XYZ file of C-alpha atoms in Angstrom:
693
model
C 116.236 -11.976 -23.465
C 120.055 -12.111 -23.835
C 121.714 -14.540 -26.237
C 123.918 -17.416 -24.945
C 127.673 -16.624 -25.085
C 129.724 -18.840 -27.444
C 131.470 -21.910 -25.936
C 135.086 -21.417 -27.022
C 136.392 -24.494 -25.096
C 134.120 -26.889 -26.991
C 135.089 -25.259 -30.319
C 138.787 -25.663 -29.504
C 138.366 -29.351 -28.498
C 136.407 -30.056 -31.674
C 139.117 -28.540 -33.910
C 141.821 -30.623 -32.179
C 139.820 -33.814 -32.645
C 139.256 -33.058 -36.357
C 142.977 -32.420 -36.945
C 143.951 -35.676 -35.159
C 141.474 -37.715 -37.207
C 142.834 -36.253 -40.438
C 146.399 -37.109 -39.417
C 145.428 -40.716 -38.626
C 143.631 -40.994 -41.956
C 146.666 -39.840 -43.893
C 148.920 -42.245 -41.975
C 146.696 -45.275 -42.602
C 146.317 -44.342 -46.249
C 150.066 -44.344 -46.749
C 150.512 -47.766 -45.014
C 147.594 -49.688 -46.592
C 146.095 -48.235 -49.791
C 143.422 -50.928 -49.918
C 141.896 -49.602 -46.770
C 141.312 -46.162 -48.249
C 137.817 -46.858 -49.378
C 136.872 -48.465 -46.070
C 138.372 -45.634 -44.074
C 136.764 -43.115 -46.350
C 133.412 -44.731 -45.781
C 133.939 -44.865 -42.084
C 134.915 -41.197 -41.828
C 132.146 -39.964 -44.134
C 129.414 -42.011 -42.526
C 125.787 -40.994 -43.109
C 125.454 -40.143 -39.461
C 128.411 -37.757 -39.341
C 128.473 -36.190 -42.797
C 125.078 -36.342 -44.450
C 123.158 -34.672 -41.692
C 124.763 -31.196 -42.066
C 124.469 -31.450 -45.848
C 120.731 -32.027 -45.588
C 120.485 -29.148 -43.157
C 122.422 -26.880 -45.577
C 120.210 -27.847 -48.537
C 117.020 -27.170 -46.601
C 118.272 -23.727 -45.703
C 119.212 -22.923 -49.359
C 115.777 -23.939 -50.635
C 114.116 -21.707 -48.101
C 116.339 -18.789 -49.108
C 115.621 -19.431 -52.784
C 111.893 -19.271 -52.162
C 112.258 -15.951 -50.361
C 114.443 -14.562 -53.180
C 111.857 -15.616 -55.751
C 109.111 -13.951 -53.775
C 111.138 -10.729 -53.558
C 111.877 -10.836 -57.297
C 108.208 -11.318 -58.132
C 107.334 -8.425 -55.851
C 109.907 -6.187 -57.569
C 108.647 -7.200 -61.009
C 105.046 -6.468 -60.002
C 106.047 -3.058 -58.617
C 108.011 -2.283 -61.808
C 105.085 -3.270 -64.018
C 102.726 -1.138 -61.940
C 105.032 1.889 -62.170
C 105.584 1.370 -65.910
C 101.852 1.107 -66.550
C 101.112 4.231 -64.504
C 103.930 6.081 -66.265
C 102.649 4.948 -69.650
C 99.131 6.094 -68.813
C 100.503 9.434 -67.588
C 102.541 9.758 -70.791
C 99.463 9.077 -72.915
C 97.454 11.665 -70.988
C 100.225 14.253 -71.340
C 100.640 13.517 -75.036
C 96.900 13.711 -75.605
C 96.726 17.019 -73.752
C 99.629 18.534 -75.673
C 98.363 17.277 -79.021
C 94.652 17.858 -78.616
C 94.781 21.355 -77.083
C 95.134 23.830 -79.953
C 96.923 27.047 -79.107
C 95.605 29.001 -82.056
C 92.963 28.950 -84.757
C 95.619 27.746 -87.157
C 95.879 24.451 -85.295
C 92.126 23.852 -85.382
C 91.885 24.804 -89.053
C 94.701 22.420 -89.975
C 92.757 19.529 -88.404
C 91.267 18.848 -91.850
C 94.700 18.029 -93.202
C 95.474 16.022 -90.066
C 92.371 13.872 -90.546
C 93.427 13.149 -94.122
C 96.951 12.225 -93.024
C 95.598 10.025 -90.207
C 93.338 8.173 -92.640
C 96.317 7.724 -94.939
C 98.274 6.203 -92.031
C 95.527 3.663 -91.337
C 95.471 2.609 -94.989
C 99.253 2.277 -95.078
C 99.302 0.121 -91.944
C 96.636 -2.207 -93.355
C 98.565 -2.513 -96.603
C 101.756 -3.311 -94.713
C 100.039 -6.111 -92.762
C 98.687 -7.477 -96.030
C 102.130 -7.368 -97.660
C 103.775 -9.050 -94.659
C 101.349 -11.958 -94.915
C 102.097 -12.257 -98.631
C 105.840 -12.060 -98.010
C 105.925 -14.877 -95.450
C 103.794 -17.034 -97.721
C 106.335 -16.531 -100.514
C 103.936 -14.762 -102.860
C 106.514 -12.093 -103.690
C 108.249 -14.759 -105.821
C 105.175 -16.337 -107.405
C 102.070 -14.206 -106.743
C 98.690 -15.885 -107.181
C 96.612 -14.905 -110.187
C 92.890 -14.983 -110.762
C 93.189 -16.774 -114.085
C 95.255 -19.696 -112.793
C 93.884 -23.274 -112.989
C 94.656 -24.164 -109.381
C 92.155 -23.600 -106.615
C 92.840 -20.463 -104.561
C 92.153 -20.075 -100.882
C 90.325 -17.092 -99.482
C 93.489 -15.161 -98.614
C 95.073 -15.996 -101.963
C 91.925 -14.907 -103.780
C 91.858 -11.578 -101.924
C 95.541 -10.942 -102.604
C 95.178 -11.820 -106.295
C 92.233 -9.441 -106.583
C 94.264 -6.703 -104.834
C 97.116 -7.178 -107.315
C 94.746 -6.796 -110.230
C 93.025 -3.712 -108.778
C 96.248 -1.888 -107.987
C 97.753 -2.662 -111.405
C 94.706 -1.670 -113.462
C 93.016 1.074 -111.443
C 95.308 2.547 -108.772
C 98.774 2.617 -110.293
C 97.951 4.534 -113.530
C 96.507 7.679 -111.849
C 99.290 7.581 -109.259
C 101.882 7.384 -112.034
C 100.236 10.344 -113.781
C 100.351 12.428 -110.581
C 103.955 11.354 -110.107
C 104.917 12.506 -113.594
C 103.207 15.876 -113.062
C 105.076 16.430 -109.791
C 108.358 15.419 -111.412
C 107.822 17.995 -114.172
C 107.060 20.705 -111.581
C 110.093 19.619 -109.605
C 112.329 19.937 -112.655
C 110.897 23.359 -113.553
C 111.551 24.631 -110.047
C 115.056 23.143 -110.143
C 115.780 24.942 -113.424
C 114.586 28.199 -111.837
C 116.955 27.593 -108.934
C 119.877 26.929 -111.305
C 119.128 30.104 -113.307
C 119.110 32.166 -110.107
C 122.470 30.691 -109.105
C 123.937 31.438 -112.537
C 122.705 35.018 -112.204
C 124.365 35.274 -108.789
C 127.641 33.902 -110.182
C 127.484 36.467 -113.003
C 126.951 39.290 -110.503
C 129.938 38.098 -108.457
C 132.120 37.622 -111.536
C 131.332 41.055 -113.044
C 131.164 42.717 -109.608
C 127.823 44.251 -110.386
C 126.348 46.342 -107.596
C 124.157 49.456 -107.345
C 126.036 52.735 -107.318
C 125.085 55.918 -105.492
C 125.741 59.320 -107.065
C 126.796 60.768 -103.709
C 128.341 59.632 -100.464
C 128.129 61.069 -96.982
C 131.431 61.810 -95.280
C 132.252 61.004 -91.707
C 132.328 64.699 -90.858
C 129.325 66.763 -92.047
C 129.897 69.571 -94.504
C 129.793 73.151 -93.258
C 128.842 76.401 -94.939
C 130.931 79.580 -95.215
C 130.002 80.638 -91.685
C 131.108 77.306 -90.232
C 127.618 75.989 -89.497
C 126.682 72.385 -90.255
C 125.020 72.098 -93.664
C 121.963 69.954 -92.964
C 120.319 70.514 -96.328
C 122.236 67.539 -97.711
C 120.352 65.344 -95.242
C 116.707 64.749 -96.216
C 113.960 64.450 -93.616
C 113.697 60.825 -92.506
C 110.924 59.186 -90.477
C 111.958 56.005 -88.634
C 109.210 53.624 -87.516
C 109.586 50.743 -85.030
C 106.362 48.701 -84.914
C 106.209 46.298 -81.979
C 103.759 44.206 -79.997
C 104.602 42.798 -76.556
C 108.312 42.872 -77.365
C 109.533 42.738 -73.778
C 112.866 41.085 -74.563
C 114.079 43.265 -77.453
C 112.479 46.729 -77.266
C 115.515 48.358 -75.639
C 118.081 47.270 -78.206
C 115.966 48.290 -81.214
C 115.128 51.741 -79.811
C 118.752 52.316 -78.801
C 120.102 51.240 -82.200
C 117.789 53.673 -83.993
C 118.399 56.571 -81.629
C 122.183 56.514 -82.117
C 121.942 56.838 -85.901
C 124.618 59.121 -87.338
C 122.122 61.601 -88.753
C 121.370 65.252 -87.894
C 119.051 65.285 -84.914
C 116.676 67.787 -86.446
C 116.341 65.784 -89.693
C 115.101 62.518 -88.122
C 111.996 61.568 -86.148
C 111.546 58.172 -84.482
C 108.071 56.683 -84.038
C 107.746 53.800 -81.577
C 104.480 52.158 -82.678
C 103.476 50.023 -79.720
C 100.546 47.629 -80.177
C 101.201 45.805 -76.899
C 98.209 44.653 -74.881
C 100.399 44.002 -71.826
C 100.299 47.122 -69.628
C 103.642 46.295 -68.016
C 105.311 46.190 -71.433
C 103.643 49.478 -72.369
C 105.057 51.153 -69.271
C 108.544 49.809 -69.972
C 108.506 51.058 -73.567
C 107.167 54.468 -72.500
C 109.982 54.773 -69.954
C 112.546 53.874 -72.608
C 111.142 56.509 -74.984
C 111.192 59.154 -72.238
C 114.800 58.265 -71.460
C 115.861 58.982 -75.038
C 113.721 62.113 -75.172
C 115.708 63.425 -72.193
C 118.856 62.803 -74.183
C 117.677 65.112 -76.940
C 116.453 62.528 -79.466
C 113.256 63.362 -81.375
C 111.263 60.246 -80.547
C 107.527 59.693 -80.024
C 105.492 56.899 -78.454
C 102.228 55.851 -80.124
C 99.734 53.301 -78.852
C 96.499 52.377 -80.665
C 93.348 51.757 -78.723
C 91.819 49.748 -81.593
C 94.413 47.187 -82.683
C 92.965 46.288 -86.105
C 94.937 45.184 -89.126
C 97.964 43.921 -87.202
C 101.222 45.448 -88.450
C 99.643 46.987 -91.560
C 97.034 48.764 -89.437
C 99.756 49.997 -87.092
C 101.838 51.456 -89.934
C 98.774 52.919 -91.642
C 97.749 54.702 -88.447
C 101.237 56.162 -88.013
C 101.385 57.425 -91.610
C 98.123 59.339 -91.109
C 99.762 61.861 -88.750
C 99.873 65.432 -90.032
C 103.620 65.867 -89.560
C 104.405 62.972 -91.923
C 104.010 65.315 -94.916
C 107.227 67.061 -93.836
C 109.289 63.913 -94.385
C 110.609 62.445 -97.624
C 111.603 58.930 -96.593
C 110.391 56.382 -94.054
C 112.548 53.609 -92.603
C 110.984 50.543 -90.961
C 112.660 48.311 -88.383
C 111.022 45.426 -86.572
C 111.531 45.247 -82.824
C 114.426 42.773 -82.936
C 116.442 44.648 -85.593
C 119.596 46.580 -84.748
C 120.838 48.770 -87.617
C 124.363 50.094 -87.524
C 124.927 53.792 -86.751
C 125.717 54.479 -90.436
C 122.597 52.728 -91.812
C 120.963 55.925 -93.112
C 124.237 57.223 -94.573
C 124.625 53.970 -96.534
C 121.066 53.793 -97.910
C 119.695 57.324 -98.448
C 122.327 58.314 -101.099
C 120.875 55.791 -103.590
C 117.704 57.885 -103.851
C 119.702 60.911 -105.028
C 119.118 61.278 -108.777
C 116.805 58.208 -108.925
C 113.358 59.747 -108.860
C 111.738 56.463 -109.885
C 113.327 54.551 -106.992
C 110.811 53.563 -104.319
C 112.645 51.103 -102.048
C 116.153 50.330 -100.841
C 116.217 46.947 -99.109
C 119.185 45.775 -97.018
C 120.309 42.316 -95.982
C 119.506 40.632 -92.690
C 122.320 39.326 -90.515
C 121.592 36.987 -87.621
C 123.068 37.237 -84.148
C 121.999 33.716 -83.163
C 122.565 31.737 -86.360
C 124.823 29.259 -84.502
C 122.574 28.899 -81.457
C 121.163 25.453 -82.353
C 120.463 23.206 -85.320
C 117.193 24.972 -86.140
C 118.831 28.394 -86.438
C 121.623 26.947 -88.579
C 119.101 25.497 -91.022
C 117.178 28.793 -91.131
C 120.414 30.629 -91.865
C 120.952 28.426 -94.947
C 117.513 29.274 -96.315
C 117.672 33.003 -95.640
C 121.245 33.339 -96.905
C 120.108 31.918 -100.247
C 117.028 34.160 -100.224
C 118.992 37.378 -99.750
C 122.224 36.709 -101.595
C 120.654 34.919 -104.565
C 116.933 35.640 -104.962
C 116.816 39.248 -103.773
C 120.113 40.254 -105.351
C 119.448 38.663 -108.752
C 115.913 40.059 -108.993
C 117.103 43.480 -107.854
C 119.912 43.657 -110.410
C 118.111 42.259 -113.466
C 114.451 43.275 -113.078
C 114.519 45.929 -110.294
C 111.780 44.097 -108.382
C 111.637 41.774 -105.402
C 109.433 41.269 -102.397
C 109.894 43.788 -99.600
C 111.059 41.936 -96.474
C 108.948 44.093 -94.148
C 111.885 45.593 -92.268
C 115.403 47.007 -92.695
C 114.263 48.956 -95.760
C 113.893 52.615 -96.776
C 110.759 53.724 -98.646
C 110.084 56.920 -100.539
C 106.904 58.243 -98.921
C 105.653 59.522 -102.279
C 105.753 55.960 -103.666
C 103.832 54.614 -100.682
C 101.092 57.193 -101.122
C 100.872 56.730 -104.897
C 100.303 52.958 -104.692
C 97.623 53.252 -102.010
C 99.567 53.031 -98.758
C 99.412 50.195 -96.282
C 96.420 47.865 -96.664
C 95.052 45.480 -94.044
C 93.703 42.878 -96.458
C 96.472 40.262 -95.950
C 99.034 39.182 -93.368
C 101.905 39.952 -95.797
C 101.522 43.728 -96.004
C 105.176 44.017 -97.082
C 104.667 41.884 -100.190
C 101.372 43.630 -100.897
C 102.899 47.118 -100.943
C 105.843 45.891 -103.059
C 103.602 44.338 -105.734
C 101.400 47.445 -105.965
C 104.438 49.733 -106.176
C 105.903 47.560 -108.943
C 102.639 47.711 -110.883
C 102.787 51.519 -110.601
C 106.205 51.549 -112.279
C 108.468 52.093 -109.260
C 111.900 50.446 -109.022
C 113.673 48.694 -106.151
C 117.345 48.352 -105.158
C 118.828 45.638 -102.980
C 122.079 46.263 -101.057
C 123.791 43.010 -100.146
C 126.728 44.717 -98.411
C 124.570 46.694 -95.947
C 123.559 44.331 -93.146
C 121.131 44.760 -90.276
C 121.369 42.533 -87.215
C 118.271 40.617 -86.171
C 117.214 37.426 -84.412
C 116.056 34.051 -85.717
C 113.296 32.109 -83.932
C 114.981 29.452 -81.815
C 111.999 27.188 -81.107
C 110.182 25.043 -83.632
C 106.813 26.354 -82.476
C 107.787 29.987 -83.198
C 109.379 29.051 -86.525
C 106.362 27.014 -87.591
C 103.958 29.888 -86.908
C 106.226 32.291 -88.776
C 106.391 30.001 -91.816
C 102.615 29.525 -91.764
C 102.122 33.295 -92.069
C 104.836 33.657 -94.709
C 103.269 30.971 -96.930
C 99.548 31.629 -96.446
C 99.796 35.388 -97.001
C 101.157 35.203 -100.592
C 98.229 33.028 -101.645
C 95.781 35.530 -100.145
C 97.554 38.301 -102.044
C 97.594 36.335 -105.302
C 93.824 35.922 -105.206
C 93.329 39.619 -104.505
C 95.766 41.135 -107.002
C 95.578 38.680 -109.915
C 93.080 40.827 -111.823
C 95.049 43.985 -110.990
C 98.172 42.425 -112.471
C 96.351 41.619 -115.718
C 94.892 45.145 -115.939
C 98.103 46.973 -115.074
C 100.110 48.995 -117.597
C 103.398 47.195 -117.041
C 104.905 45.065 -119.803
C 103.956 41.478 -120.578
C 107.302 40.199 -119.303
C 106.739 41.821 -115.893
C 103.220 40.403 -115.707
C 104.511 36.940 -116.580
C 107.274 37.232 -113.972
C 104.767 38.232 -111.279
C 102.209 35.547 -112.065
C 104.302 32.547 -113.061
C 107.593 32.997 -111.215
C 106.910 35.220 -108.211
C 103.575 33.724 -107.190
C 102.883 30.368 -108.854
C 106.318 28.745 -109.045
C 107.949 30.011 -105.834
C 104.898 30.388 -103.597
C 102.428 27.700 -104.771
C 104.190 24.987 -106.786
C 107.184 24.630 -104.468
C 105.230 23.608 -101.315
C 102.743 21.590 -103.406
C 105.196 19.238 -105.108
C 107.512 19.056 -102.102
C 104.772 17.729 -99.829
C 102.971 15.649 -102.450
C 106.055 14.049 -103.962
C 108.053 13.143 -100.855
C 105.337 12.676 -98.227
C 102.458 11.132 -100.223
C 103.593 9.722 -103.572
C 106.865 8.165 -102.394
C 105.244 6.077 -99.611
C 102.421 5.061 -101.948
C 104.820 3.800 -104.614
C 106.176 1.329 -102.047
C 102.729 -0.289 -101.814
C 101.873 0.271 -105.483
C 105.152 -0.782 -107.162
C 103.559 -0.555 -110.620
C 103.919 3.261 -110.222
C 107.610 4.124 -110.154
C 109.445 7.095 -108.669
C 112.987 7.175 -110.105
C 115.923 7.222 -107.716
C 117.318 10.417 -109.266
C 114.141 12.236 -108.202
C 114.402 10.910 -104.656
C 118.120 11.393 -104.086
C 120.334 12.902 -106.771
C 118.494 16.025 -107.930
C 117.444 17.050 -104.374
C 121.054 16.583 -103.297
C 122.311 18.858 -106.079
C 119.666 21.488 -105.239
C 120.673 21.347 -101.580
C 124.296 21.966 -102.541
C 123.232 25.018 -104.562
C 121.128 26.311 -101.686
C 123.987 25.970 -99.240
C 126.609 27.755 -101.366
C 125.785 31.252 -99.977
C 126.475 29.858 -96.468
C 129.588 27.704 -97.033
C 130.191 27.181 -93.301
C 126.945 25.176 -93.204
C 128.129 22.393 -95.540
C 128.313 19.833 -92.687
C 124.548 20.288 -92.265
C 123.592 19.559 -95.865
C 121.859 16.233 -95.101
C 119.859 17.589 -92.123
C 118.954 20.583 -94.278
C 117.546 18.398 -97.067
C 115.542 16.277 -94.636
C 114.295 19.259 -92.623
C 113.094 21.097 -95.727
C 110.970 18.088 -96.665
C 109.671 18.010 -93.093
C 108.637 21.672 -93.260
C 106.726 20.980 -96.473
C 103.676 19.838 -94.484
C 103.480 23.237 -92.711
C 104.040 25.176 -95.934
C 101.520 23.068 -97.860
C 98.886 23.539 -95.163
C 99.541 27.302 -95.114
C 99.363 27.519 -98.902
C 96.022 25.695 -98.987
C 94.558 27.842 -96.189
C 95.593 31.042 -97.951
C 94.407 29.900 -101.367
C 90.957 28.827 -100.172
C 90.523 31.562 -97.536
C 90.474 29.318 -94.498
C 90.372 30.911 -91.053
C 94.026 30.341 -90.194
C 95.213 32.346 -93.208
C 94.169 35.619 -91.523
C 95.917 34.838 -88.252
C 98.899 36.906 -87.149
C 101.057 35.626 -84.287
C 104.071 37.681 -83.256
C 107.255 35.627 -83.607
C 108.716 34.980 -80.167
C 112.065 36.736 -79.555
C 114.560 35.880 -76.836
C 116.716 39.013 -76.953
C 119.946 37.086 -77.479
C 121.975 40.178 -78.369
C 120.617 42.613 -75.791
C 123.009 41.631 -73.000
C 126.111 42.677 -74.955
C 124.768 45.340 -77.273
C 123.037 47.445 -74.610
C 126.441 48.243 -73.148
C 127.736 49.306 -76.555
C 124.632 51.408 -77.187
C 125.103 53.089 -73.816
C 128.698 53.982 -74.688
C 127.847 55.305 -78.140
C 124.951 57.341 -76.792
C 127.085 58.960 -74.061
C 127.838 62.075 -76.190
C 124.090 62.661 -76.409
C 123.934 63.412 -72.691
C 123.287 67.068 -72.058
C 123.937 67.273 -68.306
C 125.189 65.079 -65.499
C 121.781 65.051 -63.878
C 120.205 63.750 -67.044
C 122.833 61.057 -67.233
C 122.141 59.986 -63.646
C 118.358 59.948 -64.035
C 118.560 58.046 -67.295
C 120.887 55.456 -65.864
C 118.694 54.950 -62.815
C 115.586 54.523 -64.941
C 117.435 52.072 -67.165
C 118.527 49.991 -64.192
C 115.000 50.005 -62.848
C 113.625 48.771 -66.178
C 116.268 46.058 -66.464
C 115.421 44.860 -62.961
C 111.775 44.682 -63.930
C 112.672 42.575 -66.954
C 114.742 40.181 -64.874
C 111.920 39.788 -62.346
C 109.407 39.097 -65.102
C 111.710 36.498 -66.647
C 112.014 34.638 -63.342
C 108.254 34.448 -62.943
C 107.846 32.707 -66.327
C 106.278 29.323 -66.882
C 108.202 26.090 -66.943
C 109.501 24.976 -70.320
C 107.960 21.949 -71.941
C 107.906 20.186 -75.274
C 104.898 20.112 -77.528
C 103.886 17.208 -79.704
C 102.981 17.947 -83.334
C 100.460 15.427 -84.562
C 100.805 15.933 -88.328
C 104.574 15.473 -88.154
C 104.262 12.405 -85.922
C 101.635 10.822 -88.161
C 103.764 11.399 -91.253
C 106.733 9.909 -89.396
C 104.823 6.654 -88.870
C 103.689 6.686 -92.512
C 107.243 7.034 -93.815
C 108.660 4.462 -91.403
C 105.911 2.022 -92.401
C 106.740 2.609 -96.056
C 110.430 2.032 -95.290
C 109.545 -1.433 -93.931
C 107.677 -2.215 -97.147
C 110.643 -0.913 -99.142
C 112.928 -3.237 -97.187
C 110.779 -6.226 -98.181
C 111.222 -5.366 -101.854
C 114.962 -4.566 -101.432
C 114.822 -0.995 -102.720
C 118.034 0.506 -101.343
C 117.884 4.243 -101.966
C 114.166 4.451 -101.329
C 114.552 2.543 -98.061
C 117.282 4.795 -96.675
C 115.499 7.956 -97.735
C 112.216 6.848 -96.175
C 113.976 5.719 -93.004
C 115.921 8.926 -92.400
C 113.054 11.132 -93.509
C 110.734 9.292 -91.120
C 113.222 9.728 -88.276
C 113.443 13.457 -89.078
C 109.662 13.787 -88.951
C 109.716 11.917 -85.629
C 112.359 14.247 -84.151
C 110.464 17.337 -85.257
C 107.122 15.915 -84.131
C 108.522 15.299 -80.652
C 109.793 18.910 -80.570
C 113.413 17.794 -80.192
C 114.800 20.398 -82.617
C 115.536 23.919 -81.458
C 114.879 25.372 -78.042
C 111.827 24.520 -75.960
C 109.260 27.248 -75.362
C 107.303 28.140 -72.274
């Protein structure tokens, strides 16, 4: 049905009539002003004017009703989508929290249950304090001995005040004082180490070698290369499913500036992925074709983790022909002159067992997590390792980038599989046998830091549970050893108790348990200098070896307190032999440096090529392996965040305590609790570092 066309003639006539009426109105108004009202009434009669107004209002009301209905429909749809999204979020969070990826997560559930119970108590106390605050009892609290009649709530609050003052605050204050004393002792130890480092820098103290290798090897009278100056060196590269980094580590070792006949490389592959095994075998064969003496070893029975792998390799018959053994983890890339810079220190030092070098990180500026790790490890190497090496000739072996005298390894019992810190175990036993260590701060070996919080957390769990296992096992051996009393005291009180047990204990207890409790039990006091000033000074000392990291001093302080829950849990599991203390999880590597360094390795290894055909076959095999790696990377899983329940629970505890601190107007305590709670929340939501697949 077609619509009626508009009547333009009627519209034109109507406009002319309206204009004429307006002109007449204006004329009459100018002649007789008294008639304005009458004329106005006549023109705007109810019949002519009010009818369209009523029609317009009816149409607006109808439109308003439709708009309201549409708005209500949109609100209902939004609420439905929000509720479904919230339910989906809860299910995802529950799945990511409740599904443990390792035995360590299930074993730490004991600590999580304790922390969760603590959160419930803190929330109840906060509700109680809020009621008291709004009733004004913070100015004049009710007492049980008062003459006035108390209501039920007042009676309960008065009883709570008496209980916390007489029974709860005294033991909490005692625990607080103990933790403060431990905190001060550890701070003094940190200051002494820094003073020792300053003294070493001021006096320019460093180990000296009696010989030095030249760039060009010496020759005999007949012009032949004199290889007798180069001892036999065995290089070991233990690895396990190291798909991303195996090429760069093997290449870096194979281009060492050392006589080819005086060095043997062992690639100790414990991978259970057959594809990775094939890739590593192909890489070894490639370097064998280039004339490098390199062997591939794979164990059928993968017992003892890294210690079992090294022990199996040292049992080979040909090992007796070698004097020194060098160990590199799969992500380490020593420089071509590594052996020439380390082996000379053994010349003339028959009681020297170990030469340890410094780690240098290719990805220290990758994200905030790697920057904070760089601060910690820079202090560890430049201060702890260097000071202990110079003054007492003992420190913990770092497990890689070190040269061992094989005779020392055999004399102290070799590699043992009893702990997950086989490097510290062998170092302690060698020290008890009278061997000495040297640390070289100016010889650096490139490696990679874990970039995800999950990988870093698992690494720290192993590094802090293993020492407690070892302490239980070797405590009696330390007491029975023939070393001096000072060395025994250093091992027991400084090396193990203070730096491995007391540090995580007071850090977690003081800042994550005692500080929130003192907000609800104000009769027990935690001084502001313990909360803010002394930790700030210690953070400044820790950051001095990495001066470029000064802008991150506040995140560093907060993050170290956040990591205390992981270190405390690891320390407890190792001390009491819980299941997670014997767990070894390989730290995830991303191969950050392989893309640039493989080209350099290829250029430096070009002189090793014997023929053009070998060069072509090696290059083709290398391209094939790289293509396999790229394909495997593309098939990986999607990245996602994990949720860490202990960190999230502690975040809510600290934020709850910050609210209570705000009610009592405690400035420093409030800000510390607030920012520390936010840090726990960020870490618990896995918002620090890279995500993992």
